[in-house]
Amino acid sequence: MLKRLLLLLIITGAVFFTAGCKKQTEVLNVPPVSDYLPLQVGKYIYYKLDSTVYVNLNTVKEVHSYIVFDQVEAAITDNLGRPSYRIRRKMRSTTDTTQWLDNSTFMITPLEKSVEYIENNLRFIKLQGPVKDNFTWKGNSYINSYSNPELQYLDDWEYFYENTEQPYTADNKPFDNTITINQRDEVLGNPGNKAFYFEINKSIEVYGKGVGLIYKDFLHEAWQPPNITSPNGYYEPNSYGIKLTLLSYN
């Protein structure tokens, strides 16, 4: 009788243990990536562009400002046959409102759970689902940085979301629902001491729900200290910076 009672207790305990350990599936109530990059032919955004450039044989850093106009020009397909969009960028000075010049074109491919950009023949995974704080992905994984030394600063960047579905203000314009993507925040050496090599890589983008990109701050800067051939030192030729701030959109 005692053996039967012990056996019954063991079986009962096993049943309760198994029931208590059932796998629970997490239901994520997160917005789709398409909410933050709506695409249709004719959609446009005006930005203020602050471009960091290096002059006087790359020894002096300056910031030049422009107005840029990005417009979804056409629905196309990429080289894999996937539906995509061609974006045309025009640019003018901050003072002359009439003289627009073609600057570049790039392609956006919206997928079910991600958005890819191709710019200057480089493919970036700009958005990736699920859209939630601290979710990470390798946004530059398509870029072959090993065979091109000038692109090695883009290697192994880990993008992550923060402040998802939170307000943000760009150019004194409030946006109620935005996401921030931190792409890189790296400093090598001491930028305050030009006697030694230093490098800065930082990149952050903010997208507004129903709007698209509303803010971008990117800087790649590498400094070579003084030597026999360059007694003053110099910034490496591929150093550059871009800051985009939304002005208006349709």
CSV table of C-alpha atoms in Angstrom, one decimal:
chain,number,residue,atom,x,y,z
A,1,MET,CA,0.0,0.0,0.0
A,2,LEU,CA,2.8,2.3,0.9
A,3,LYS,CA,4.6,1.6,-2.4
A,4,ARG,CA,1.4,2.4,-4.3
A,5,LEU,CA,1.0,5.7,-2.4
A,6,LEU,CA,4.6,6.7,-3.2
A,7,LEU,CA,4.2,5.8,-6.9
A,8,LEU,CA,1.0,7.9,-7.0
A,9,LEU,CA,2.7,10.9,-5.5
A,10,ILE,CA,5.6,10.6,-7.9
A,11,ILE,CA,3.3,10.4,-11.0
A,12,THR,CA,1.2,13.3,-9.7
A,13,GLY,CA,4.3,15.4,-9.1
A,14,ALA,CA,5.6,14.7,-12.6
A,15,VAL,CA,2.3,15.7,-14.1
A,16,PHE,CA,2.3,19.0,-12.2
A,17,PHE,CA,5.9,19.6,-13.1
A,18,THR,CA,5.3,19.0,-16.8
A,19,ALA,CA,2.3,21.3,-16.8
A,20,GLY,CA,4.2,24.0,-15.0
A,21,CYS,CA,7.1,23.8,-17.6
A,22,LYS,CA,5.0,24.2,-20.7
A,23,LYS,CA,6.7,26.4,-23.2
A,24,GLN,CA,5.1,29.8,-23.4
A,25,THR,CA,5.2,31.7,-26.7
A,26,GLU,CA,5.9,35.4,-26.4
A,27,VAL,CA,3.4,37.5,-28.4
A,28,LEU,CA,5.2,40.7,-29.6
A,29,ASN,CA,2.9,43.7,-30.1
A,30,VAL,CA,5.4,45.6,-32.2
A,31,PRO,CA,4.8,47.8,-35.3
A,32,PRO,CA,6.0,46.6,-38.8
A,33,VAL,CA,9.1,48.3,-40.2
A,34,SER,CA,7.0,49.7,-43.1
A,35,ASP,CA,5.3,52.0,-40.6
A,36,TYR,CA,8.5,54.0,-40.3
A,37,LEU,CA,9.4,54.2,-44.0
A,38,PRO,CA,6.3,54.6,-46.1
A,39,LEU,CA,7.1,54.4,-49.8
A,40,GLN,CA,5.1,55.5,-52.8
A,41,VAL,CA,5.9,57.3,-56.0
A,42,GLY,CA,5.8,61.0,-55.5
A,43,LYS,CA,6.6,61.1,-51.8
A,44,TYR,CA,9.3,63.6,-50.9
A,45,ILE,CA,11.2,65.1,-48.0
A,46,TYR,CA,13.3,68.2,-47.7
A,47,TYR,CA,16.3,68.2,-45.4
A,48,LYS,CA,19.0,70.6,-44.2
A,49,LEU,CA,22.3,68.9,-45.0
A,50,ASP,CA,25.4,69.8,-43.0
A,51,SER,CA,28.3,68.2,-44.7
A,52,THR,CA,31.7,67.8,-43.0
A,53,VAL,CA,34.5,68.2,-45.5
A,54,TYR,CA,38.3,68.4,-45.2
A,55,VAL,CA,40.2,71.1,-47.1
A,56,ASN,CA,43.8,72.5,-47.4
A,57,LEU,CA,45.2,69.1,-48.3
A,58,ASN,CA,42.9,67.4,-45.7
A,59,THR,CA,44.4,69.4,-42.8
A,60,VAL,CA,41.4,71.6,-42.0
A,61,LYS,CA,37.8,70.5,-41.2
A,62,GLU,CA,34.8,72.6,-42.3
A,63,VAL,CA,31.0,72.2,-42.4
A,64,HIS,CA,29.2,73.2,-45.5
A,65,SER,CA,25.4,73.5,-45.4
A,66,TYR,CA,22.8,72.8,-48.2
A,67,ILE,CA,19.2,72.0,-48.8
A,68,VAL,CA,18.4,68.6,-50.2
A,69,PHE,CA,15.3,67.2,-51.8
A,70,ASP,CA,14.7,63.4,-51.8
A,71,GLN,CA,11.8,62.1,-53.9
A,72,VAL,CA,10.5,58.6,-54.6
A,73,GLU,CA,10.9,58.9,-58.4
A,74,ALA,CA,9.8,55.4,-59.6
A,75,ALA,CA,8.8,51.9,-58.7
A,76,ILE,CA,11.4,49.5,-60.0
A,77,THR,CA,12.9,46.0,-59.3
A,78,ASP,CA,16.3,45.2,-58.0
A,79,ASN,CA,18.7,42.7,-59.5
A,80,LEU,CA,17.0,39.9,-57.6
A,81,GLY,CA,13.6,40.9,-59.1
A,82,ARG,CA,12.2,42.3,-55.9
A,83,PRO,CA,9.9,45.3,-55.9
A,84,SER,CA,12.0,48.4,-55.1
A,85,TYR,CA,11.9,52.2,-55.4
A,86,ARG,CA,14.4,54.6,-57.0
A,87,ILE,CA,15.0,57.8,-54.9
A,88,ARG,CA,16.4,60.9,-56.6
A,89,ARG,CA,18.3,63.5,-54.5
A,90,LYS,CA,18.6,67.1,-55.6
A,91,MET,CA,20.6,69.7,-53.8
A,92,ARG,CA,20.9,73.5,-53.6
A,93,SER,CA,22.6,76.1,-51.5
A,94,THR,CA,20.9,77.5,-48.4
A,95,THR,CA,20.5,80.9,-50.0
A,96,ASP,CA,19.6,80.3,-53.7
A,97,THR,CA,16.1,78.8,-53.7
A,98,THR,CA,16.0,78.3,-57.5
A,99,GLN,CA,19.2,76.5,-58.6
A,100,TRP,CA,18.7,72.8,-57.9
A,101,LEU,CA,21.3,70.3,-59.1
A,102,ASP,CA,21.0,66.5,-59.4
A,103,ASN,CA,23.1,65.0,-56.6
A,104,SER,CA,22.6,61.2,-56.6
A,105,THR,CA,20.1,58.3,-56.9
A,106,PHE,CA,19.7,55.4,-54.6
A,107,MET,CA,17.4,52.4,-54.2
A,108,ILE,CA,15.2,51.2,-51.4
A,109,THR,CA,13.9,47.6,-51.2
A,110,PRO,CA,11.2,47.1,-48.7
A,111,LEU,CA,10.9,43.5,-47.5
A,112,GLU,CA,8.5,41.8,-45.1
A,113,LYS,CA,10.7,42.3,-42.1
A,114,SER,CA,13.5,44.6,-43.2
A,115,VAL,CA,14.4,47.5,-45.5
A,116,GLU,CA,17.5,47.5,-47.7
A,117,TYR,CA,19.2,50.6,-49.1
A,118,ILE,CA,21.7,50.6,-51.9
A,119,GLU,CA,23.7,53.8,-52.1
A,120,ASN,CA,27.1,54.2,-53.9
A,121,ASN,CA,26.9,50.5,-54.7
A,122,LEU,CA,26.8,49.6,-51.0
A,123,ARG,CA,23.9,47.6,-49.6
A,124,PHE,CA,22.7,48.5,-46.0
A,125,ILE,CA,20.0,46.8,-43.9
A,126,LYS,CA,18.6,50.0,-42.5
A,127,LEU,CA,15.5,48.6,-40.7
A,128,GLN,CA,15.0,45.1,-39.3
A,129,GLY,CA,12.1,43.6,-37.4
A,130,PRO,CA,11.0,43.2,-34.7
A,131,VAL,CA,10.9,47.0,-33.9
A,132,LYS,CA,11.6,47.0,-30.2
A,133,ASP,CA,14.2,48.5,-27.9
A,134,ASN,CA,17.6,46.8,-27.9
A,135,PHE,CA,16.9,44.5,-30.8
A,136,THR,CA,20.2,44.2,-32.8
A,137,TRP,CA,21.2,43.2,-36.3
A,138,LYS,CA,24.3,43.5,-38.5
A,139,GLY,CA,23.3,46.4,-40.8
A,140,ASN,CA,26.4,46.3,-42.9
A,141,SER,CA,26.6,42.6,-43.4
A,142,TYR,CA,26.4,42.8,-47.2
A,143,ILE,CA,29.4,45.2,-47.4
A,144,ASN,CA,32.7,43.5,-48.3
A,145,SER,CA,35.0,45.6,-46.2
A,146,TYR,CA,37.9,43.1,-46.2
A,147,SER,CA,38.8,43.5,-49.9
A,148,ASN,CA,38.4,47.3,-49.8
A,149,PRO,CA,40.6,48.9,-47.2
A,150,GLU,CA,38.7,52.2,-47.5
A,151,LEU,CA,35.5,50.5,-46.3
A,152,GLN,CA,37.0,48.6,-43.4
A,153,TYR,CA,35.6,51.2,-40.9
A,154,LEU,CA,32.1,49.8,-41.8
A,155,ASP,CA,33.0,46.3,-40.7
A,156,ASP,CA,30.8,44.5,-38.1
A,157,TRP,CA,28.5,47.3,-37.2
A,158,GLU,CA,25.8,46.2,-34.9
A,159,TYR,CA,22.6,48.3,-35.2
A,160,PHE,CA,20.1,48.4,-32.4
A,161,TYR,CA,16.8,50.2,-31.6
A,162,GLU,CA,16.2,52.5,-28.7
A,163,ASN,CA,13.4,54.9,-27.8
A,164,THR,CA,11.0,53.0,-30.0
A,165,GLU,CA,7.5,54.6,-30.4
A,166,GLN,CA,8.8,57.6,-28.5
A,167,PRO,CA,8.5,61.4,-29.4
A,168,TYR,CA,11.3,63.2,-31.0
A,169,THR,CA,11.8,66.8,-32.2
A,170,ALA,CA,13.7,67.6,-35.5
A,171,ASP,CA,14.2,71.3,-36.5
A,172,ASN,CA,11.7,72.3,-33.8
A,173,LYS,CA,9.1,70.0,-35.3
A,174,PRO,CA,7.7,67.4,-32.8
A,175,PHE,CA,7.0,63.9,-33.9
A,176,ASP,CA,4.9,61.8,-31.6
A,177,ASN,CA,6.0,58.3,-32.6
A,178,THR,CA,9.6,57.6,-33.7
A,179,ILE,CA,12.4,55.0,-33.5
A,180,THR,CA,16.1,55.7,-33.0
A,181,ILE,CA,18.7,53.4,-34.6
A,182,ASN,CA,22.2,53.5,-33.1
A,183,GLN,CA,24.5,52.1,-35.7
A,184,ARG,CA,27.9,53.0,-34.4
A,185,ASP,CA,29.5,55.0,-31.5
A,186,GLU,CA,33.3,54.3,-31.6
A,187,VAL,CA,36.3,56.5,-30.7
A,188,LEU,CA,39.8,55.1,-31.1
A,189,GLY,CA,42.6,57.2,-29.5
A,190,ASN,CA,42.1,60.8,-28.3
A,191,PRO,CA,40.7,63.2,-30.8
A,192,GLY,CA,41.9,66.1,-28.6
A,193,ASN,CA,45.6,65.1,-29.2
A,194,LYS,CA,46.7,65.4,-32.8
A,195,ALA,CA,50.2,64.1,-32.0
A,196,PHE,CA,48.8,60.6,-32.3
A,197,TYR,CA,46.4,58.7,-34.6
A,198,PHE,CA,42.7,58.8,-33.8
A,199,GLU,CA,39.5,57.7,-35.4
A,200,ILE,CA,35.8,58.4,-34.9
A,201,ASN,CA,33.0,56.4,-36.3
A,202,LYS,CA,29.5,57.3,-35.2
A,203,SER,CA,26.1,56.9,-36.9
A,204,ILE,CA,22.6,57.4,-35.7
A,205,GLU,CA,19.3,57.6,-37.6
A,206,VAL,CA,15.8,58.5,-36.4
A,207,TYR,CA,12.6,57.5,-38.3
A,208,GLY,CA,9.1,59.0,-37.8
A,209,LYS,CA,6.0,56.8,-38.1
A,210,GLY,CA,4.3,57.6,-41.4
A,211,VAL,CA,7.1,59.9,-42.4
A,212,GLY,CA,10.5,58.2,-42.9
A,213,LEU,CA,14.0,59.4,-42.0
A,214,ILE,CA,13.7,62.6,-40.0
A,215,TYR,CA,17.3,62.8,-38.6
A,216,LYS,CA,20.7,61.4,-39.4
A,217,ASP,CA,24.1,62.1,-37.9
A,218,PHE,CA,27.1,60.2,-39.5
A,219,LEU,CA,30.8,60.8,-39.1
A,220,HIS,CA,33.8,58.8,-40.2
A,221,GLU,CA,37.0,60.7,-39.3
A,222,ALA,CA,40.6,59.3,-39.2
A,223,TRP,CA,43.6,61.5,-38.4
A,224,GLN,CA,47.2,60.7,-39.3
A,225,PRO,CA,49.7,62.5,-37.0
A,226,PRO,CA,52.6,64.6,-38.3
A,227,ASN,CA,55.4,62.8,-40.0
A,228,ILE,CA,58.3,63.5,-42.4
A,229,THR,CA,56.2,63.9,-45.5
A,230,SER,CA,53.3,65.6,-43.7
A,231,PRO,CA,54.7,67.8,-40.9
A,232,ASN,CA,51.2,69.1,-39.9
A,233,GLY,CA,49.4,65.8,-40.0
A,234,TYR,CA,46.2,65.2,-42.1
A,235,TYR,CA,42.8,63.7,-42.1
A,236,GLU,CA,42.6,60.5,-44.2
A,237,PRO,CA,41.0,61.1,-47.6
A,238,ASN,CA,37.9,59.0,-47.0
A,239,SER,CA,36.9,61.0,-43.9
A,240,TYR,CA,33.5,62.7,-44.2
A,241,GLY,CA,30.4,63.6,-42.2
A,242,ILE,CA,26.7,64.0,-43.0
A,243,LYS,CA,24.0,65.4,-40.8
A,244,LEU,CA,20.4,65.5,-42.2
A,245,THR,CA,17.6,67.3,-40.4
A,246,LEU,CA,14.0,67.1,-41.8
A,247,LEU,CA,12.5,70.4,-42.9
A,248,SER,CA,9.2,69.4,-44.6
A,249,TYR,CA,7.5,66.5,-46.3
A,250,ASN,CA,4.3,65.4,-48.0
